[in-house]
Amino acid sequence: MMYVYFTTTSAFLLSLLGISMNRAHLMSMLLCMESMTLILFLSMATSSINNTNTTSTPIIMIALGACEASAGLTLMTITTQKNTNDHVKNLNLLKC
């Protein structure tokens, strides 16, 4: 069990490091956030194996992850059509 805990923690921290280091493109940031969501899903699924009261929690988490992915891809598509690239420095939410 300690091996699984170490693996999920290190994968989550690597995804967090990827978000903080690769801030040039929106697509790379969305992929890092999606991997963080999947790692949280895996950790919740492995922790709810022994406890039957929390079996619906991973299902809710994966549904929220799908909503996050669709919203992120929609945002990326709109900004790519508007700015012709997905650079984060061109993303300004205050301008119309």
PDB file of C-alpha atoms in Angstrom:
ATOM      1  CA  MET A   1       0.000   0.000   0.000  1.00  0.00           C
ATOM      2  CA  MET A   2       2.914   2.332   0.665  1.00  0.00           C
ATOM      3  CA  TYR A   3       4.115   1.836  -2.925  1.00  0.00           C
ATOM      4  CA  VAL A   4       0.748   2.968  -4.309  1.00  0.00           C
ATOM      5  CA  TYR A   5       0.729   6.008  -2.014  1.00  0.00           C
ATOM      6  CA  PHE A   6       4.241   7.000  -3.087  1.00  0.00           C
ATOM      7  CA  THR A   7       3.443   6.528  -6.772  1.00  0.00           C
ATOM      8  CA  THR A   8       0.258   8.593  -6.710  1.00  0.00           C
ATOM      9  CA  THR A   9       1.851  11.335  -4.636  1.00  0.00           C
ATOM     10  CA  SER A  10       4.886  11.597  -6.889  1.00  0.00           C
ATOM     11  CA  ALA A  11       2.712  11.566 -10.037  1.00  0.00           C
ATOM     12  CA  PHE A  12       0.518  14.329  -8.596  1.00  0.00           C
ATOM     13  CA  LEU A  13       3.574  16.411  -7.712  1.00  0.00           C
ATOM     14  CA  LEU A  14       5.032  15.875 -11.189  1.00  0.00           C
ATOM     15  CA  SER A  15       1.787  17.122 -12.722  1.00  0.00           C
ATOM     16  CA  LEU A  16       1.856  20.140 -10.433  1.00  0.00           C
ATOM     17  CA  LEU A  17       5.459  20.768 -11.447  1.00  0.00           C
ATOM     18  CA  GLY A  18       4.428  20.481 -15.101  1.00  0.00           C
ATOM     19  CA  ILE A  19       1.779  23.153 -14.624  1.00  0.00           C
ATOM     20  CA  SER A  20       4.207  25.503 -12.910  1.00  0.00           C
ATOM     21  CA  MET A  21       7.047  24.987 -15.410  1.00  0.00           C
ATOM     22  CA  ASN A  22       5.177  24.746 -18.751  1.00  0.00           C
ATOM     23  CA  ARG A  23       3.088  27.875 -18.764  1.00  0.00           C
ATOM     24  CA  ALA A  24       3.523  28.691 -22.449  1.00  0.00           C
ATOM     25  CA  HIS A  25       0.713  26.702 -24.055  1.00  0.00           C
ATOM     26  CA  LEU A  26      -2.817  26.196 -22.812  1.00  0.00           C
ATOM     27  CA  MET A  27      -2.944  22.618 -24.100  1.00  0.00           C
ATOM     28  CA  SER A  28      -0.003  21.488 -21.952  1.00  0.00           C
ATOM     29  CA  MET A  29      -1.560  23.068 -18.874  1.00  0.00           C
ATOM     30  CA  LEU A  30      -4.885  21.341 -19.590  1.00  0.00           C
ATOM     31  CA  LEU A  31      -3.137  17.985 -19.971  1.00  0.00           C
ATOM     32  CA  CYS A  32      -1.375  18.435 -16.627  1.00  0.00           C
ATOM     33  CA  MET A  33      -4.648  19.360 -14.943  1.00  0.00           C
ATOM     34  CA  GLU A  34      -6.341  16.322 -16.488  1.00  0.00           C
ATOM     35  CA  SER A  35      -3.581  14.042 -15.209  1.00  0.00           C
ATOM     36  CA  MET A  36      -4.017  15.538 -11.733  1.00  0.00           C
ATOM     37  CA  THR A  37      -7.741  14.780 -11.921  1.00  0.00           C
ATOM     38  CA  LEU A  38      -7.083  11.196 -12.986  1.00  0.00           C
ATOM     39  CA  ILE A  39      -4.548  10.712 -10.190  1.00  0.00           C
ATOM     40  CA  LEU A  40      -7.095  11.971  -7.663  1.00  0.00           C
ATOM     41  CA  PHE A  41      -9.630   9.543  -9.141  1.00  0.00           C
ATOM     42  CA  LEU A  42      -7.205   6.638  -8.803  1.00  0.00           C
ATOM     43  CA  SER A  43      -6.360   7.526  -5.221  1.00  0.00           C
ATOM     44  CA  MET A  44     -10.049   7.798  -4.309  1.00  0.00           C
ATOM     45  CA  ALA A  45     -10.819   4.512  -6.047  1.00  0.00           C
ATOM     46  CA  THR A  46      -8.053   2.667  -4.232  1.00  0.00           C
ATOM     47  CA  SER A  47      -9.024   4.141  -0.877  1.00  0.00           C
ATOM     48  CA  SER A  48     -12.694   3.225  -1.307  1.00  0.00           C
ATOM     49  CA  ILE A  49     -12.038  -0.466  -1.979  1.00  0.00           C
ATOM     50  CA  ASN A  50     -12.226  -1.381   1.713  1.00  0.00           C
ATOM     51  CA  ASN A  51     -14.857   1.182   2.692  1.00  0.00           C
ATOM     52  CA  THR A  52     -18.292   0.583   1.150  1.00  0.00           C
ATOM     53  CA  ASN A  53     -19.685   3.942   2.302  1.00  0.00           C
ATOM     54  CA  THR A  54     -17.526   5.922  -0.134  1.00  0.00           C
ATOM     55  CA  THR A  55     -18.006   3.923  -3.335  1.00  0.00           C
ATOM     56  CA  SER A  56     -19.861   6.735  -5.124  1.00  0.00           C
ATOM     57  CA  THR A  57     -17.099   9.292  -4.556  1.00  0.00           C
ATOM     58  CA  PRO A  58     -14.845   8.138  -7.457  1.00  0.00           C
ATOM     59  CA  ILE A  59     -17.823   8.179  -9.827  1.00  0.00           C
ATOM     60  CA  ILE A  60     -18.579  11.783  -8.893  1.00  0.00           C
ATOM     61  CA  MET A  61     -14.895  12.642  -9.302  1.00  0.00           C
ATOM     62  CA  ILE A  62     -14.683  11.175 -12.807  1.00  0.00           C
ATOM     63  CA  ALA A  63     -17.873  13.033 -13.798  1.00  0.00           C
ATOM     64  CA  LEU A  64     -16.376  16.315 -12.591  1.00  0.00           C
ATOM     65  CA  GLY A  65     -13.173  15.494 -14.475  1.00  0.00           C
ATOM     66  CA  ALA A  66     -15.133  15.016 -17.695  1.00  0.00           C
ATOM     67  CA  CYS A  67     -16.860  18.361 -17.186  1.00  0.00           C
ATOM     68  CA  GLU A  68     -13.501  20.018 -16.543  1.00  0.00           C
ATOM     69  CA  ALA A  69     -12.021  18.522 -19.690  1.00  0.00           C
ATOM     70  CA  SER A  70     -14.918  19.613 -21.882  1.00  0.00           C
ATOM     71  CA  ALA A  71     -14.844  23.157 -20.475  1.00  0.00           C
ATOM     72  CA  GLY A  72     -11.087  23.379 -20.967  1.00  0.00           C
ATOM     73  CA  LEU A  73     -11.225  22.128 -24.539  1.00  0.00           C
ATOM     74  CA  THR A  74     -14.032  24.572 -25.311  1.00  0.00           C
ATOM     75  CA  LEU A  75     -11.983  27.441 -23.895  1.00  0.00           C
ATOM     76  CA  MET A  76      -8.949  26.345 -25.868  1.00  0.00           C
ATOM     77  CA  THR A  77     -10.946  26.063 -29.108  1.00  0.00           C
ATOM     78  CA  ILE A  78     -12.437  29.529 -28.692  1.00  0.00           C
ATOM     79  CA  THR A  79      -9.085  31.156 -27.893  1.00  0.00           C
ATOM     80  CA  THR A  80      -7.367  29.337 -30.757  1.00  0.00           C
ATOM     81  CA  GLN A  81      -9.977  30.565 -33.213  1.00  0.00           C
ATOM     82  CA  LYS A  82      -9.737  34.104 -31.841  1.00  0.00           C
ATOM     83  CA  ASN A  83      -5.949  34.399 -31.445  1.00  0.00           C
ATOM     84  CA  THR A  84      -4.772  31.692 -33.936  1.00  0.00           C
ATOM     85  CA  ASN A  85      -2.593  30.141 -31.201  1.00  0.00           C
ATOM     86  CA  ASP A  86      -2.931  28.737 -27.696  1.00  0.00           C
ATOM     87  CA  HIS A  87      -0.311  30.789 -25.888  1.00  0.00           C
ATOM     88  CA  VAL A  88      -1.303  31.601 -22.334  1.00  0.00           C
ATOM     89  CA  LYS A  89       0.180  35.098 -22.525  1.00  0.00           C
ATOM     90  CA  ASN A  90      -2.402  36.012 -25.197  1.00  0.00           C
ATOM     91  CA  LEU A  91      -5.267  34.843 -22.990  1.00  0.00           C
ATOM     92  CA  ASN A  92      -6.877  37.902 -21.451  1.00  0.00           C
ATOM     93  CA  LEU A  93     -10.327  37.385 -19.976  1.00  0.00           C
ATOM     94  CA  LEU A  94     -10.991  41.080 -19.438  1.00  0.00           C
ATOM     95  CA  LYS A  95     -10.982  41.920 -23.159  1.00  0.00           C
ATOM     96  CA  CYS A  96     -13.993  41.125 -25.329  1.00  0.00           C
TER      97      CYS A  96
END
